[in-house]
PDB file of C-alpha atoms in Angstrom:
ATOM      1  CA  MET A   1     -30.845 -38.786 -10.498  1.00 79.00           C
ATOM      2  CA  GLN A   2     -30.576 -36.089  -7.860  1.00 93.00           C
ATOM      3  CA  GLN A   3     -31.083 -32.455  -8.823  1.00 97.00           C
ATOM      4  CA  LEU A   4     -28.310 -30.122  -7.690  1.00 98.00           C
ATOM      5  CA  VAL A   5     -28.011 -26.358  -7.757  1.00 98.00           C
ATOM      6  CA  LEU A   6     -24.403 -25.214  -7.768  1.00 97.00           C
ATOM      7  CA  ASP A   7     -23.578 -21.722  -6.616  1.00 97.00           C
ATOM      8  CA  ALA A   8     -20.581 -19.805  -7.993  1.00 97.00           C
ATOM      9  CA  SER A   9     -18.332 -20.824  -5.114  1.00 96.00           C
ATOM     10  CA  SER A  10     -18.947 -24.526  -5.708  1.00 96.00           C
ATOM     11  CA  VAL A  11     -18.515 -24.178  -9.487  1.00 96.00           C
ATOM     12  CA  VAL A  12     -15.158 -22.425  -8.964  1.00 97.00           C
ATOM     13  CA  GLY A  13     -14.142 -25.219  -6.588  1.00 94.00           C
ATOM     14  CA  LEU A  14     -15.097 -27.761  -9.210  1.00 93.00           C
ATOM     15  CA  LEU A  15     -13.015 -25.949 -11.833  1.00 95.00           C
ATOM     16  CA  LEU A  16      -9.880 -25.228  -9.823  1.00 96.00           C
ATOM     17  CA  ASP A  17      -9.523 -28.139  -7.400  1.00 90.00           C
ATOM     18  CA  PRO A  18      -9.317 -31.645  -8.856  1.00 84.00           C
ATOM     19  CA  ASP A  19      -9.764 -33.064  -5.333  1.00 83.00           C
ATOM     20  CA  ALA A  20     -12.780 -30.875  -4.497  1.00 82.00           C
ATOM     21  CA  GLU A  21     -15.749 -32.528  -2.873  1.00 86.00           C
ATOM     22  CA  GLU A  22     -17.898 -31.007  -5.613  1.00 84.00           C
ATOM     23  CA  HIS A  23     -16.641 -33.573  -8.138  1.00 85.00           C
ATOM     24  CA  ALA A  24     -18.174 -36.482  -6.263  1.00 85.00           C
ATOM     25  CA  ILE A  25     -21.380 -34.565  -5.590  1.00 87.00           C
ATOM     26  CA  ALA A  26     -21.777 -33.318  -9.167  1.00 83.00           C
ATOM     27  CA  SER A  27     -21.342 -36.808 -10.574  1.00 86.00           C
ATOM     28  CA  ARG A  28     -24.471 -37.916  -8.717  1.00 85.00           C
ATOM     29  CA  GLY A  29     -26.940 -35.477 -10.195  1.00 90.00           C
ATOM     30  CA  SER A  30     -28.169 -33.121 -12.842  1.00 96.00           C
ATOM     31  CA  LEU A  31     -26.683 -29.660 -12.479  1.00 97.00           C
ATOM     32  CA  HIS A  32     -28.646 -26.409 -12.395  1.00 98.00           C
ATOM     33  CA  ALA A  33     -27.896 -22.751 -11.705  1.00 98.00           C
ATOM     34  CA  PRO A  34     -29.505 -19.347 -12.135  1.00 99.00           C
ATOM     35  CA  SER A  35     -28.429 -17.523 -15.290  1.00 98.00           C
ATOM     36  CA  ILE A  36     -26.120 -15.258 -13.279  1.00 97.00           C
ATOM     37  CA  VAL A  37     -23.612 -18.038 -12.589  1.00 98.00           C
ATOM     38  CA  PRO A  38     -21.487 -17.599 -15.771  1.00 97.00           C
ATOM     39  CA  TYR A  39     -20.910 -13.950 -14.881  1.00 97.00           C
ATOM     40  CA  GLU A  40     -20.094 -14.730 -11.262  1.00 97.00           C
ATOM     41  CA  VAL A  41     -17.722 -17.549 -12.156  1.00 98.00           C
ATOM     42  CA  SER A  42     -15.894 -15.544 -14.788  1.00 97.00           C
ATOM     43  CA  ASN A  43     -15.580 -12.632 -12.379  1.00 98.00           C
ATOM     44  CA  VAL A  44     -14.053 -14.848  -9.650  1.00 98.00           C
ATOM     45  CA  LEU A  45     -11.582 -16.237 -12.194  1.00 98.00           C
ATOM     46  CA  ARG A  46     -10.746 -12.693 -13.315  1.00 98.00           C
ATOM     47  CA  ARG A  47     -10.164 -11.549  -9.723  1.00 98.00           C
ATOM     48  CA  LEU A  48      -7.975 -14.534  -8.896  1.00 98.00           C
ATOM     49  CA  GLN A  49      -5.949 -14.017 -12.052  1.00 98.00           C
ATOM     50  CA  GLY A  50      -5.601 -10.280 -11.408  1.00 98.00           C
ATOM     51  CA  ALA A  51      -4.449 -10.913  -7.842  1.00 98.00           C
ATOM     52  CA  GLY A  52      -1.777 -13.334  -9.048  1.00 98.00           C
ATOM     53  CA  LYS A  53      -3.468 -16.287  -7.347  1.00 98.00           C
ATOM     54  CA  LEU A  54      -4.264 -17.989 -10.658  1.00 97.00           C
ATOM     55  CA  ALA A  55      -1.871 -18.162 -13.610  1.00 97.00           C
ATOM     56  CA  ASP A  56      -3.111 -16.841 -16.934  1.00 97.00           C
ATOM     57  CA  ARG A  57      -2.996 -20.307 -18.441  1.00 97.00           C
ATOM     58  CA  ASP A  58      -4.928 -21.810 -15.531  1.00 97.00           C
ATOM     59  CA  ALA A  59      -7.564 -19.093 -15.737  1.00 97.00           C
ATOM     60  CA  GLU A  60      -7.999 -19.729 -19.461  1.00 96.00           C
ATOM     61  CA  GLN A  61      -8.307 -23.461 -18.832  1.00 97.00           C
ATOM     62  CA  ALA A  62     -10.843 -22.977 -16.011  1.00 97.00           C
ATOM     63  CA  PHE A  63     -12.886 -20.680 -18.252  1.00 96.00           C
ATOM     64  CA  ALA A  64     -12.861 -23.293 -21.045  1.00 96.00           C
ATOM     65  CA  ASP A  65     -13.744 -26.029 -18.562  1.00 95.00           C
ATOM     66  CA  TYR A  66     -16.694 -24.001 -17.322  1.00 96.00           C
ATOM     67  CA  ALA A  67     -18.046 -23.722 -20.876  1.00 93.00           C
ATOM     68  CA  ALA A  68     -17.908 -27.524 -21.121  1.00 92.00           C
ATOM     69  CA  LEU A  69     -19.931 -28.140 -17.944  1.00 93.00           C
ATOM     70  CA  ASP A  70     -23.456 -29.370 -18.467  1.00 94.00           C
ATOM     71  CA  ILE A  71     -25.318 -26.933 -16.211  1.00 97.00           C
ATOM     72  CA  GLU A  72     -28.879 -25.982 -17.026  1.00 98.00           C
ATOM     73  CA  LEU A  73     -29.275 -22.233 -16.551  1.00 98.00           C
ATOM     74  CA  TRP A  74     -32.539 -20.766 -15.293  1.00 98.00           C
ATOM     75  CA  PRO A  75     -33.683 -17.204 -16.168  1.00 97.00           C
ATOM     76  CA  TRP A  76     -34.784 -14.401 -13.877  1.00 95.00           C
ATOM     77  CA  PRO A  77     -38.559 -14.644 -14.562  1.00 95.00           C
ATOM     78  CA  THR A  78     -38.712 -18.114 -13.009  1.00 95.00           C
ATOM     79  CA  LEU A  79     -36.896 -16.982  -9.840  1.00 98.00           C
ATOM     80  CA  GLY A  80     -37.483 -13.271  -9.375  1.00 97.00           C
ATOM     81  CA  GLU A  81     -40.500 -13.322  -7.084  1.00 98.00           C
ATOM     82  CA  ARG A  82     -38.849 -15.681  -4.572  1.00 98.00           C
ATOM     83  CA  VAL A  83     -35.577 -13.744  -4.778  1.00 98.00           C
ATOM     84  CA  TRP A  84     -37.519 -10.629  -3.749  1.00 98.00           C
ATOM     85  CA  GLN A  85     -39.172 -12.493  -0.870  1.00 98.00           C
ATOM     86  CA  LEU A  86     -35.740 -13.492   0.469  1.00 98.00           C
ATOM     87  CA  ARG A  87     -34.308  -9.945   0.331  1.00 98.00           C
ATOM     88  CA  GLY A  88     -34.325  -9.475   4.086  1.00 97.00           C
ATOM     89  CA  ASN A  89     -31.927 -12.384   4.687  1.00 97.00           C
ATOM     90  CA  LEU A  90     -29.911 -12.847   1.474  1.00 98.00           C
ATOM     91  CA  SER A  91     -28.346 -10.816  -1.323  1.00 97.00           C
ATOM     92  CA  SER A  92     -30.222 -11.155  -4.606  1.00 97.00           C
ATOM     93  CA  TYR A  93     -27.343 -13.230  -5.914  1.00 97.00           C
ATOM     94  CA  ASP A  94     -27.492 -15.779  -3.085  1.00 98.00           C
ATOM     95  CA  ALA A  95     -31.302 -15.701  -3.093  1.00 98.00           C
ATOM     96  CA  ALA A  96     -31.301 -16.722  -6.774  1.00 99.00           C
ATOM     97  CA  TYR A  97     -29.558 -19.992  -5.929  1.00 99.00           C
ATOM     98  CA  VAL A  98     -31.931 -20.658  -3.012  1.00 99.00           C
ATOM     99  CA  ALA A  99     -34.983 -19.777  -5.117  1.00 99.00           C
ATOM    100  CA  LEU A 100     -33.923 -22.185  -7.835  1.00 99.00           C
ATOM    101  CA  ALA A 101     -33.194 -25.020  -5.412  1.00 99.00           C
ATOM    102  CA  GLU A 102     -36.577 -24.512  -3.802  1.00 99.00           C
ATOM    103  CA  ARG A 103     -38.368 -24.337  -7.165  1.00 98.00           C
ATOM    104  CA  ILE A 104     -36.972 -27.611  -8.526  1.00 98.00           C
ATOM    105  CA  ASP A 105     -36.696 -29.403  -5.168  1.00 98.00           C
ATOM    106  CA  ALA A 106     -32.911 -29.617  -5.452  1.00 98.00           C
ATOM    107  CA  THR A 107     -30.020 -29.566  -3.048  1.00 97.00           C
ATOM    108  CA  LEU A 108     -28.015 -26.341  -3.109  1.00 98.00           C
ATOM    109  CA  VAL A 109     -24.257 -26.969  -3.085  1.00 97.00           C
ATOM    110  CA  THR A 110     -22.129 -24.116  -1.769  1.00 97.00           C
ATOM    111  CA  ARG A 111     -18.852 -23.294  -0.032  1.00 96.00           C
ATOM    112  CA  ASP A 112     -20.623 -20.468   1.840  1.00 96.00           C
ATOM    113  CA  ALA A 113     -21.580 -21.603   5.359  1.00 95.00           C
ATOM    114  CA  ARG A 114     -23.256 -18.268   5.974  1.00 95.00           C
ATOM    115  CA  LEU A 115     -25.696 -18.988   3.131  1.00 95.00           C
ATOM    116  CA  ALA A 116     -26.585 -22.325   4.720  1.00 94.00           C
ATOM    117  CA  ARG A 117     -27.450 -20.558   8.010  1.00 95.00           C
ATOM    118  CA  ALA A 118     -29.673 -17.893   6.441  1.00 96.00           C
ATOM    119  CA  PRO A 119     -33.218 -17.902   7.854  1.00 96.00           C
ATOM    120  CA  GLY A 120     -36.207 -18.334   5.573  1.00 95.00           C
ATOM    121  CA  THR A 121     -34.801 -20.944   3.188  1.00 97.00           C
ATOM    122  CA  THR A 122     -36.679 -24.170   2.625  1.00 97.00           C
ATOM    123  CA  CYS A 123     -34.244 -26.118   0.431  1.00 98.00           C
ATOM    124  CA  ALA A 124     -31.619 -28.614   1.395  1.00 97.00           C
ATOM    125  CA  ILE A 125     -28.150 -27.023   1.464  1.00 98.00           C
ATOM    126  CA  THR A 126     -24.840 -28.907   1.407  1.00 96.00           C
ATOM    127  CA  VAL A 127     -21.779 -26.974   2.451  1.00 97.00           C
ATOM    128  CA  VAL A 128     -18.525 -28.274   0.997  1.00 94.00           C
ATOM    129  CA  ALA A 129     -14.967 -27.326   1.914  1.00 83.00           C
TER     130      ALA A 129
END
């Protein structure tokens, strides 16, 4: 089974779009993310709801669906040193996903094409729409 690291953008896509490419990708592997992903995902849902782009009921459902996902969360101590090394090219948030994918030899799944183009990364990155 393939190892996959999902960033917050791909998790939100998985939660909100039943036709998202992430569904097919996620079904092929074990899912991993740095321990910041629950906070990032809930913040995106909050922002979408606050902006009127996501109904209250849909936001509640997406939040509940997130809790049901089987994503292994990885803590800061296992990623921090590599995150710091990537500071010149990536935010600490983005670097955490890259660091994890590199550490466990996984493919990083993202909707952020800029992240995929960042220099200094050594993991496979799949950009989904």
